[in-house]
Amino acid sequence: MNILLTGGAGYIGSHTYCELIDKNHNVIILDNFSNSEKTVLKQLELIVKKPVEYIEGDILDFSLLKKTLSKYKVEAVIHFAGLKAVGESVNEPLRYYENNVAGTINLLKALDAAKVYKFVFSSSATVYGTPEYLPIDEEHPLNAINPYGRTKLQIETILKDFSCSNFDMKIAILRYFNPSGAHHSGLIGENPKGVPNNLVPYMMQVANHQLPFLKIYGDNYQTPDGSGIRDYIHVTDLALGHVKALHFLNSTQTPINIFNLGTGKGSSVLEVIQAFNKACGVSIPFKVEGKRDGDVAVCYAKNERAKKVLNWQPVFSLEDMIKSAWKFQQKNKIS
Ligand code: NAD
Ligand code: UFG
């Protein structure tokens, strides 16, 4: 299949690229490199051992999208491109709505014009807001609590409406839990610009002595050890979920297909620190701080639907995630 990856140079997109090439798909990346480096493309070439086709461009550029879809005879789009920092979205909501929501509308218009009927969207567990019950299944009420989350929720609504007006369209909405880890080669991984917001990349920089200590945001949650619990999923398992979702769209008649992509198992911040210690032999200095605004105590997925319908199964452990993230950090001496 000829597949366009918007945001394909980013963290999840680059890992998905590798898995799609592995399944002999023709893949083209479109990215504006606002949150990624072009060096990723060279790393991808080392992994897949062939030239990477890419376009430097923006999903807000309608004529570029139209040209790209037609030139590469694109049959399916996986839409990763988006801004994703929760705090930044609070300070710059219009930038988030424009990039994420207007960008997606633009992309859908181009798909409509080019008659591209398969679309996979990167959504997030953030659309569920504060969990009302656990594990969180796909029917859980939706209630995003920050502008970033609301862009994802709005896009989901737009996709549902769009699918009602275009009967050929087959859409998968993938709600990721906490993607972590890196490619087994150590050549690509999570490399956020500036000080990381997320636990695992922050921890890697502490282990690498770039940051002095990890701040644990709260140790008096109603959890066994008091620290927050999340569903960390290896980025390669996540990438394989996209391949399965795309193949599923070839056979389904259902217009909208929503799947949680998580392991179904929660780990606390302290357990992640211990796993790092065990897997890599490095201890992480930490200090307990107050709770971070907007954080929930516990969040993990019910992933039965993806397992059953997509025939997908996450295989990597928390230790695998941590080890691979550390390998990437060391190999690339990120500073
Ligand atoms: P990322 O920032 O590493 O990758 C996104 C890529 O999109 C970047 O390469 C960026 O340069 C590109 N991009 C952004 N706006 C663009 C635009 N207007 N035009 C073209 N390219 C653009 O992020 P990621 O972690 O790989 O996330 C991918 C998607 O998954 C995002 O939509 C994100 O919201 C979603 N998601 C991520 C997480 C996570 O924890 N990483 C969790 C849930 C959902
Ligand atoms: N945490 C710390 N210290 C840190 C960073 C995080 O203690 O320096 C804690 C948080 O309080 C939380 C856990 O580690 O308990 C995970 O936090 P992350 O920031 O890594 O991830 P979040 O669950 O807050 O959010 C992530 C993405 C969101 C996405 C969500 C989906 O950042 O975009 O997962 O579940 F929506």
CSV table of C-alpha atoms and ligand atoms in Angstrom, one decimal:
chain,number,residue,atom,x,y,z
A,1,MET,CA,0.0,0.0,0.0
A,2,ASN,CA,1.2,3.6,-0.6
A,3,ILE,CA,1.0,5.3,2.8
A,4,LEU,CA,1.5,8.9,3.8
A,5,LEU,CA,2.7,9.5,7.4
A,6,THR,CA,2.1,13.1,8.5
A,7,GLY,CA,4.5,13.8,11.4
A,8,GLY,CA,6.4,10.7,10.3
A,9,ALA,CA,9.7,12.2,11.5
A,10,GLY,CA,8.4,12.4,15.1
A,11,TYR,CA,8.8,9.9,17.9
A,12,ILE,CA,5.8,7.6,17.2
A,13,GLY,CA,5.8,8.2,13.4
A,14,SER,CA,9.4,7.2,12.9
A,15,HIS,CA,8.9,3.9,14.8
A,16,THR,CA,5.8,3.2,12.8
A,17,TYR,CA,7.7,4.0,9.6
A,18,CYS,CA,10.1,1.1,10.4
A,19,GLU,CA,7.3,-1.4,11.0
A,20,LEU,CA,5.5,-0.4,7.8
A,21,ILE,CA,8.6,-0.8,5.7
A,22,ASP,CA,9.2,-4.1,7.3
A,23,LYS,CA,5.8,-5.2,5.9
A,24,ASN,CA,6.8,-4.0,2.4
A,25,HIS,CA,4.6,-0.9,2.3
A,26,ASN,CA,5.6,2.2,0.3
A,27,VAL,CA,5.8,5.0,2.8
A,28,ILE,CA,6.2,8.8,2.4
A,29,ILE,CA,6.8,11.1,5.3
A,30,LEU,CA,5.4,14.6,5.4
A,31,ASP,CA,6.7,16.7,8.3
A,32,ASN,CA,7.4,20.4,9.0
A,33,PHE,CA,10.2,19.4,11.6
A,34,SER,CA,8.7,21.7,14.2
A,35,ASN,CA,9.3,19.0,16.8
A,36,SER,CA,11.8,16.7,15.1
A,37,GLU,CA,15.2,16.7,13.5
A,38,LYS,CA,16.1,15.9,9.9
A,39,THR,CA,18.8,13.6,11.3
A,40,VAL,CA,16.0,11.1,12.1
A,41,LEU,CA,15.7,10.5,8.4
A,42,LYS,CA,19.3,9.4,8.2
A,43,GLN,CA,18.8,7.1,11.2
A,44,LEU,CA,15.7,5.6,9.5
A,45,GLU,CA,17.8,4.9,6.4
A,46,LEU,CA,20.3,3.0,8.5
A,47,ILE,CA,17.4,0.9,9.9
A,48,VAL,CA,15.5,0.2,6.8
A,49,LYS,CA,18.6,0.2,4.5
A,50,LYS,CA,17.1,2.2,1.8
A,51,PRO,CA,16.4,5.9,1.0
A,52,VAL,CA,13.6,7.5,3.0
A,53,GLU,CA,11.1,9.5,0.9
A,54,TYR,CA,10.0,12.6,2.7
A,55,ILE,CA,8.5,16.0,2.1
A,56,GLU,CA,9.3,19.0,4.3
A,57,GLY,CA,5.9,20.7,4.6
A,58,ASP,CA,2.9,21.6,6.7
A,59,ILE,CA,-0.5,19.9,7.0
A,60,LEU,CA,-1.9,23.5,6.8
A,61,ASP,CA,-0.7,23.7,3.2
A,62,PHE,CA,-3.6,22.4,1.2
A,63,SER,CA,-2.1,22.5,-2.2
A,64,LEU,CA,1.0,20.7,-1.0
A,65,LEU,CA,-1.2,18.0,0.5
A,66,LYS,CA,-3.2,17.6,-2.7
A,67,LYS,CA,0.0,17.4,-4.8
A,68,THR,CA,1.5,14.8,-2.5
A,69,LEU,CA,-1.5,12.6,-2.4
A,70,SER,CA,-1.7,12.5,-6.1
A,71,LYS,CA,2.0,12.3,-6.9
A,72,TYR,CA,2.5,9.3,-4.6
A,73,LYS,CA,-0.9,7.7,-5.4
A,74,VAL,CA,-1.5,7.6,-1.6
A,75,GLU,CA,-4.0,5.0,-0.5
A,76,ALA,CA,-3.9,5.5,3.2
A,77,VAL,CA,-2.8,8.2,5.6
A,78,ILE,CA,-1.6,7.8,9.2
A,79,HIS,CA,-1.9,11.2,10.8
A,80,PHE,CA,0.6,11.8,13.6
A,81,ALA,CA,1.3,15.5,12.9
A,82,GLY,CA,0.3,17.5,15.9
A,83,LEU,CA,1.5,19.6,18.8
A,84,LYS,CA,1.3,17.6,22.1
A,85,ALA,CA,2.6,19.5,25.1
A,86,VAL,CA,-0.3,19.9,27.6
A,87,GLY,CA,1.2,22.9,29.4
A,88,GLU,CA,2.1,24.7,26.2
A,89,SER,CA,-1.5,24.2,25.0
A,90,VAL,CA,-2.8,26.0,28.0
A,91,ASN,CA,-0.6,29.0,27.2
A,92,GLU,CA,-1.0,28.9,23.4
A,93,PRO,CA,-4.5,27.4,22.8
A,94,LEU,CA,-5.0,29.1,19.4
A,95,ARG,CA,-1.7,27.7,18.1
A,96,TYR,CA,-2.9,24.2,19.2
A,97,TYR,CA,-6.4,24.5,17.7
A,98,GLU,CA,-5.0,25.8,14.4
A,99,ASN,CA,-2.2,23.2,14.1
A,100,ASN,CA,-4.2,20.2,15.3
A,101,VAL,CA,-7.8,20.9,14.5
A,102,ALA,CA,-7.5,23.2,11.4
A,103,GLY,CA,-4.6,21.1,10.2
A,104,THR,CA,-6.7,17.9,10.4
A,105,ILE,CA,-9.6,19.6,8.6
A,106,ASN,CA,-7.3,20.6,5.8
A,107,LEU,CA,-5.9,17.1,5.6
A,108,LEU,CA,-9.4,15.6,5.4
A,109,LYS,CA,-10.4,18.0,2.7
A,110,ALA,CA,-7.3,16.9,0.7
A,111,LEU,CA,-8.2,13.3,1.3
A,112,ASP,CA,-11.7,13.8,0.2
A,113,ALA,CA,-10.6,15.6,-3.0
A,114,ALA,CA,-8.0,12.8,-3.8
A,115,LYS,CA,-10.5,10.0,-2.9
A,116,VAL,CA,-8.2,8.5,-0.2
A,117,TYR,CA,-10.4,6.4,2.0
A,118,LYS,CA,-8.2,5.0,4.7
A,119,PHE,CA,-7.3,7.2,7.7
A,120,VAL,CA,-5.6,6.4,11.0
A,121,PHE,CA,-5.6,9.1,13.7
A,122,SER,CA,-3.3,9.5,16.7
A,123,SER,CA,-5.6,10.2,19.5
A,124,SER,CA,-4.8,9.9,23.2
A,125,ALA,CA,-6.1,8.6,26.5
A,126,THR,CA,-6.2,12.2,27.5
A,127,VAL,CA,-9.7,12.3,25.8
A,128,TYR,CA,-11.1,10.4,28.8
A,129,GLY,CA,-10.1,13.0,31.4
A,130,THR,CA,-10.3,11.9,35.0
A,131,PRO,CA,-11.1,8.2,35.0
A,132,GLU,CA,-14.6,7.4,36.3
A,133,TYR,CA,-13.7,3.7,36.5
A,134,LEU,CA,-10.7,1.4,35.7
A,135,PRO,CA,-9.5,0.0,33.5
A,136,ILE,CA,-10.7,2.5,30.9
A,137,ASP,CA,-12.5,1.0,28.0
A,138,GLU,CA,-13.5,2.8,24.7
A,139,GLU,CA,-17.0,3.5,26.0
A,140,HIS,CA,-15.7,5.5,29.0
A,141,PRO,CA,-17.2,9.1,29.0
A,142,LEU,CA,-15.1,11.6,27.2
A,143,ASN,CA,-14.0,14.7,29.0
A,144,ALA,CA,-10.7,16.3,28.0
A,145,ILE,CA,-9.5,18.7,30.6
A,146,ASN,CA,-7.0,20.9,28.8
A,147,PRO,CA,-6.7,22.5,25.3
A,148,TYR,CA,-4.5,19.8,23.9
A,149,GLY,CA,-6.9,17.1,25.0
A,150,ARG,CA,-9.8,19.1,23.6
A,151,THR,CA,-8.1,19.3,20.2
A,152,LYS,CA,-8.0,15.5,20.1
A,153,LEU,CA,-11.6,15.3,21.2
A,154,GLN,CA,-12.7,17.8,18.6
A,155,ILE,CA,-10.8,15.9,15.9
A,156,GLU,CA,-12.5,12.7,16.9
A,157,THR,CA,-15.9,14.4,16.6
A,158,ILE,CA,-15.0,15.8,13.2
A,159,LEU,CA,-13.9,12.4,12.0
A,160,LYS,CA,-17.2,10.9,13.2
A,161,ASP,CA,-19.2,13.5,11.3
A,162,PHE,CA,-17.0,13.3,8.2
A,163,SER,CA,-17.5,9.5,8.1
A,164,CYS,CA,-21.3,10.0,8.0
A,165,SER,CA,-21.0,12.1,4.9
A,166,ASN,CA,-18.5,9.9,3.1
A,167,PHE,CA,-19.5,6.3,3.0
A,168,ASP,CA,-16.3,5.0,1.5
A,169,MET,CA,-14.2,6.5,4.3
A,170,LYS,CA,-12.8,4.0,6.9
A,171,ILE,CA,-11.2,5.5,9.9
A,172,ALA,CA,-9.3,4.1,12.9
A,173,ILE,CA,-9.0,6.3,16.0
A,174,LEU,CA,-6.2,5.0,18.2
A,175,ARG,CA,-6.1,6.3,21.7
A,176,TYR,CA,-2.6,5.9,23.0
A,177,PHE,CA,-1.8,5.5,26.7
A,178,ASN,CA,1.8,6.3,27.7
A,179,PRO,CA,4.2,5.6,24.8
A,180,SER,CA,7.7,4.9,26.0
A,181,GLY,CA,11.0,3.3,25.0
A,182,ALA,CA,12.9,3.3,21.7
A,183,HIS,CA,13.7,1.2,18.6
A,184,HIS,CA,15.9,-1.9,19.4
A,185,SER,CA,18.7,-0.5,17.3
A,186,GLY,CA,19.1,2.5,19.5
A,187,LEU,CA,19.1,4.7,16.4
A,188,ILE,CA,15.7,6.3,17.0
A,189,GLY,CA,13.8,7.2,20.1
A,190,GLU,CA,12.2,9.9,22.1
A,191,ASN,CA,14.2,13.1,21.9
A,192,PRO,CA,12.0,16.0,23.0
A,193,LYS,CA,13.2,19.6,22.5
A,194,GLY,CA,13.9,21.5,25.8
A,195,VAL,CA,13.4,20.0,29.2
A,196,PRO,CA,11.2,16.9,28.9
A,197,ASN,CA,7.7,16.9,30.3
A,198,ASN,CA,7.2,13.2,30.4
A,199,LEU,CA,8.6,10.8,33.0
A,200,VAL,CA,10.8,8.4,31.0
A,201,PRO,CA,12.7,11.0,28.9
A,202,TYR,CA,13.1,13.2,32.1
A,203,MET,CA,14.5,10.1,33.9
A,204,MET,CA,16.9,9.4,31.0
A,205,GLN,CA,18.3,12.9,31.3
A,206,VAL,CA,18.8,12.5,35.1
A,207,ALA,CA,20.6,9.2,34.5
A,208,ASN,CA,22.8,10.9,32.0
A,209,HIS,CA,23.6,13.7,34.5
A,210,GLN,CA,22.0,16.4,32.3
A,211,LEU,CA,19.4,17.0,35.0
A,212,PRO,CA,20.2,16.8,38.7
A,213,PHE,CA,17.3,14.7,40.0
A,214,LEU,CA,13.8,13.5,39.1
A,215,LYS,CA,10.9,15.3,40.6
A,216,ILE,CA,8.2,12.8,41.7
A,217,TYR,CA,4.9,14.7,41.4
A,218,GLY,CA,3.1,13.5,44.5
A,219,ASP,CA,3.5,10.5,46.8
A,220,ASN,CA,0.2,10.6,48.6
A,221,TYR,CA,-2.2,9.4,45.8
A,222,GLN,CA,-4.6,6.6,46.7
A,223,THR,CA,-2.2,4.0,45.1
A,224,PRO,CA,-0.2,1.2,46.8
A,225,ASP,CA,3.1,3.3,47.0
A,226,GLY,CA,1.4,6.8,46.8
A,227,SER,CA,2.9,7.7,43.4
A,228,GLY,CA,0.9,8.1,40.2
A,229,ILE,CA,0.1,5.0,38.1
A,230,ARG,CA,0.2,4.9,34.2
A,231,ASP,CA,0.0,2.4,31.4
A,232,TYR,CA,3.4,2.6,29.7
A,233,ILE,CA,3.4,1.0,26.3
A,234,HIS,CA,6.5,0.3,24.2
A,235,VAL,CA,6.6,2.5,21.1
A,236,THR,CA,7.3,-0.6,18.9
A,237,ASP,CA,4.1,-2.3,20.3
A,238,LEU,CA,2.3,0.9,19.5
A,239,ALA,CA,3.8,1.1,16.0
A,240,LEU,CA,2.7,-2.5,15.3
A,241,GLY,CA,-0.8,-1.5,16.5
A,242,HIS,CA,-0.9,1.0,13.6
A,243,VAL,CA,0.1,-1.6,11.1
A,244,LYS,CA,-2.7,-3.9,12.4
A,245,ALA,CA,-5.2,-1.0,12.3
A,246,LEU,CA,-4.3,-0.2,8.7
A,247,HIS,CA,-4.7,-3.8,7.6
A,248,PHE,CA,-8.0,-4.0,9.5
A,249,LEU,CA,-9.3,-1.0,7.5
A,250,ASN,CA,-8.9,-2.9,4.3
A,251,SER,CA,-11.4,-5.5,5.5
A,252,THR,CA,-14.0,-3.6,7.6
A,253,GLN,CA,-17.2,-2.0,6.5
A,254,THR,CA,-17.4,0.0,9.8
A,255,PRO,CA,-16.7,3.7,9.2
A,256,ILE,CA,-15.3,4.6,12.6
A,257,ASN,CA,-13.2,2.2,14.6
A,258,ILE,CA,-11.9,3.2,18.0
A,259,PHE,CA,-9.2,1.3,19.9
A,260,ASN,CA,-7.3,1.8,23.1
A,261,LEU,CA,-3.6,1.1,22.6
A,262,GLY,CA,-2.2,0.3,26.1
A,263,THR,CA,-0.9,-2.8,27.9
A,264,GLY,CA,-3.8,-3.0,30.3
A,265,LYS,CA,-1.3,-2.8,33.2
A,266,GLY,CA,-0.4,0.2,35.3
A,267,SER,CA,3.0,1.0,36.8
A,268,SER,CA,3.7,3.6,39.4
A,269,VAL,CA,6.4,6.3,39.2
A,270,LEU,CA,8.4,4.5,41.9
A,271,GLU,CA,8.1,1.2,40.0
A,272,VAL,CA,9.4,2.8,36.9
A,273,ILE,CA,12.4,4.1,38.8
A,274,GLN,CA,13.0,0.6,40.3
A,275,ALA,CA,12.7,-0.9,36.8
A,276,PHE,CA,15.4,1.4,35.5
A,277,ASN,CA,17.6,0.5,38.4
A,278,LYS,CA,17.2,-3.2,37.8
A,279,ALA,CA,17.3,-3.1,34.0
A,280,CYS,CA,20.2,-0.6,33.6
A,281,GLY,CA,22.0,-0.7,36.9
A,282,VAL,CA,21.7,3.0,37.3
A,283,SER,CA,20.0,4.6,40.3
A,284,ILE,CA,18.0,7.7,39.8
A,285,PRO,CA,18.2,10.5,42.4
A,286,PHE,CA,14.7,11.9,43.1
A,287,LYS,CA,12.9,14.3,45.3
A,288,VAL,CA,9.2,14.2,46.0
A,289,GLU,CA,7.3,17.4,45.0
A,290,GLY,CA,3.7,18.4,45.1
A,291,LYS,CA,1.2,17.0,42.6
A,292,ARG,CA,1.3,18.4,39.1
A,293,ASP,CA,-1.8,20.3,38.0
A,294,GLY,CA,-4.2,18.2,35.9
A,295,ASP,CA,-2.6,14.8,36.9
A,296,VAL,CA,-4.8,11.9,37.8
A,297,ALA,CA,-3.8,9.2,40.3
A,298,VAL,CA,-4.3,6.2,38.1
A,299,CYS,CA,-4.9,5.6,34.4
A,300,TYR,CA,-4.6,2.3,32.5
A,301,ALA,CA,-6.4,0.8,29.5
A,302,LYS,CA,-8.8,-2.0,28.9
A,303,ASN,CA,-7.2,-3.2,25.6
A,304,GLU,CA,-9.4,-6.2,24.9
A,305,ARG,CA,-11.0,-4.6,21.8
A,306,ALA,CA,-7.6,-4.1,20.1
A,307,LYS,CA,-6.5,-7.6,21.0
A,308,LYS,CA,-9.6,-9.2,19.7
A,309,VAL,CA,-10.5,-7.1,16.6
A,310,LEU,CA,-7.0,-6.2,15.5
A,311,ASN,CA,-5.3,-9.4,16.6
A,312,TRP,CA,-2.8,-7.1,18.3
A,313,GLN,CA,-0.9,-8.0,21.5
A,314,PRO,CA,1.7,-5.8,23.2
A,315,VAL,CA,4.8,-7.9,23.9
A,316,PHE,CA,7.3,-5.7,25.5
A,317,SER,CA,7.8,-5.3,29.3
A,318,LEU,CA,8.4,-2.1,31.3
A,319,GLU,CA,12.1,-3.2,31.6
A,320,ASP,CA,12.3,-3.6,27.8
A,321,MET,CA,11.0,0.0,27.4
A,322,ILE,CA,13.5,1.4,29.9
A,323,LYS,CA,16.4,-0.6,28.5
A,324,SER,CA,15.7,0.5,25.0
A,325,ALA,CA,15.2,4.2,26.0
A,326,TRP,CA,18.6,4.1,27.9
A,327,LYS,CA,20.3,2.5,24.9
A,328,PHE,CA,19.0,5.3,22.6
A,329,GLN,CA,20.1,7.9,25.2
A,330,GLN,CA,23.6,6.5,25.4
A,331,LYS,CA,24.1,5.8,21.8
A,332,ASN,CA,23.1,9.2,20.8
A,333,LYS,CA,24.6,11.1,23.7
A,334,ILE,CA,21.6,13.4,23.7
A,335,SER,CA,22.4,16.8,25.2
B,1,NAD,P1,6.2,14.2,18.0
B,1,NAD,O1,6.2,15.7,18.3
B,1,NAD,O2,7.5,13.5,18.2
B,1,NAD,O3,5.8,14.0,16.5
B,1,NAD,C1,4.9,14.8,15.8
B,1,NAD,C2,5.5,15.2,14.5
B,1,NAD,O4,4.6,16.1,13.8
B,1,NAD,C3,6.8,16.0,14.7
B,1,NAD,O5,7.8,15.5,13.9
B,1,NAD,C4,6.4,17.5,14.2
B,1,NAD,O6,7.5,18.1,13.6
B,1,NAD,C5,5.3,17.2,13.2
B,1,NAD,N1,4.3,18.2,13.1
B,1,NAD,C6,3.7,18.9,14.0
B,1,NAD,N2,2.8,19.8,13.4
B,1,NAD,C7,2.9,19.7,12.1
B,1,NAD,C8,2.3,20.3,11.0
B,1,NAD,N3,1.5,21.3,11.1
B,1,NAD,N4,2.7,19.9,9.7
B,1,NAD,C9,3.6,18.9,9.6
B,1,NAD,N5,4.2,18.3,10.6
B,1,NAD,C10,3.9,18.6,11.8
B,1,NAD,O7,5.0,13.5,18.8
B,1,NAD,P2,4.7,12.0,19.0
B,1,NAD,O8,5.0,11.7,20.4
B,1,NAD,O9,5.4,11.2,17.9
B,1,NAD,O10,3.2,12.0,18.8
B,1,NAD,C11,2.5,11.8,17.6
B,1,NAD,C12,1.1,11.9,17.7
B,1,NAD,O11,0.6,11.1,18.7
B,1,NAD,C13,0.6,13.4,18.1
B,1,NAD,O12,-0.5,13.7,17.4
B,1,NAD,C14,0.4,13.3,19.6
B,1,NAD,O13,-0.6,14.2,20.0
B,1,NAD,C15,-0.2,11.9,19.7
B,1,NAD,N6,0.0,11.3,21.0
B,1,NAD,C16,1.3,11.2,21.6
B,1,NAD,C17,1.5,10.7,22.9
B,1,NAD,C18,2.8,10.7,23.5
B,1,NAD,O14,2.9,10.5,24.7
B,1,NAD,N7,3.9,10.8,22.8
B,1,NAD,C19,0.3,10.2,23.6
B,1,NAD,C20,-0.9,10.3,23.0
B,1,NAD,C21,-1.1,10.8,21.7
B,2,UFG,N1,5.9,12.3,36.5
B,2,UFG,C1,6.7,12.6,37.6
B,2,UFG,N2,7.8,13.4,37.3
B,2,UFG,C2,8.1,13.9,36.0
B,2,UFG,C3,7.2,13.6,35.0
B,2,UFG,C4,6.1,12.8,35.3
B,2,UFG,O1,6.5,12.2,38.7
B,2,UFG,O2,9.1,14.6,35.8
B,2,UFG,C5,4.7,11.5,36.8
B,2,UFG,C6,3.4,12.1,36.5
B,2,UFG,O3,2.9,12.8,37.7
B,2,UFG,C7,2.5,10.9,36.2
B,2,UFG,C8,3.5,9.9,35.5
B,2,UFG,O4,4.8,10.4,35.9
B,2,UFG,O5,2.1,10.2,37.3
B,2,UFG,C9,3.5,10.0,34.0
B,2,UFG,O6,3.6,11.4,33.5
B,2,UFG,P1,3.9,11.7,32.0
B,2,UFG,O7,4.1,13.2,32.0
B,2,UFG,O8,5.0,10.9,31.5
B,2,UFG,O9,2.6,11.3,31.3
B,2,UFG,P2,1.0,11.7,31.5
B,2,UFG,O10,0.3,10.5,31.9
B,2,UFG,O11,0.9,12.9,32.3
B,2,UFG,O12,0.6,12.1,30.0
B,2,UFG,C10,1.0,11.4,28.8
B,2,UFG,C11,1.1,12.4,27.7
B,2,UFG,C12,-0.2,13.0,27.3
B,2,UFG,C13,-1.2,11.9,27.0
B,2,UFG,C14,-1.3,10.9,28.2
B,2,UFG,C15,-2.1,9.8,27.7
B,2,UFG,O13,2.1,13.4,28.0
B,2,UFG,O14,-0.1,13.8,26.2
B,2,UFG,O15,0.0,10.4,28.5
B,2,UFG,O16,-2.4,8.9,28.8
B,2,UFG,F1,-2.4,12.4,26.8
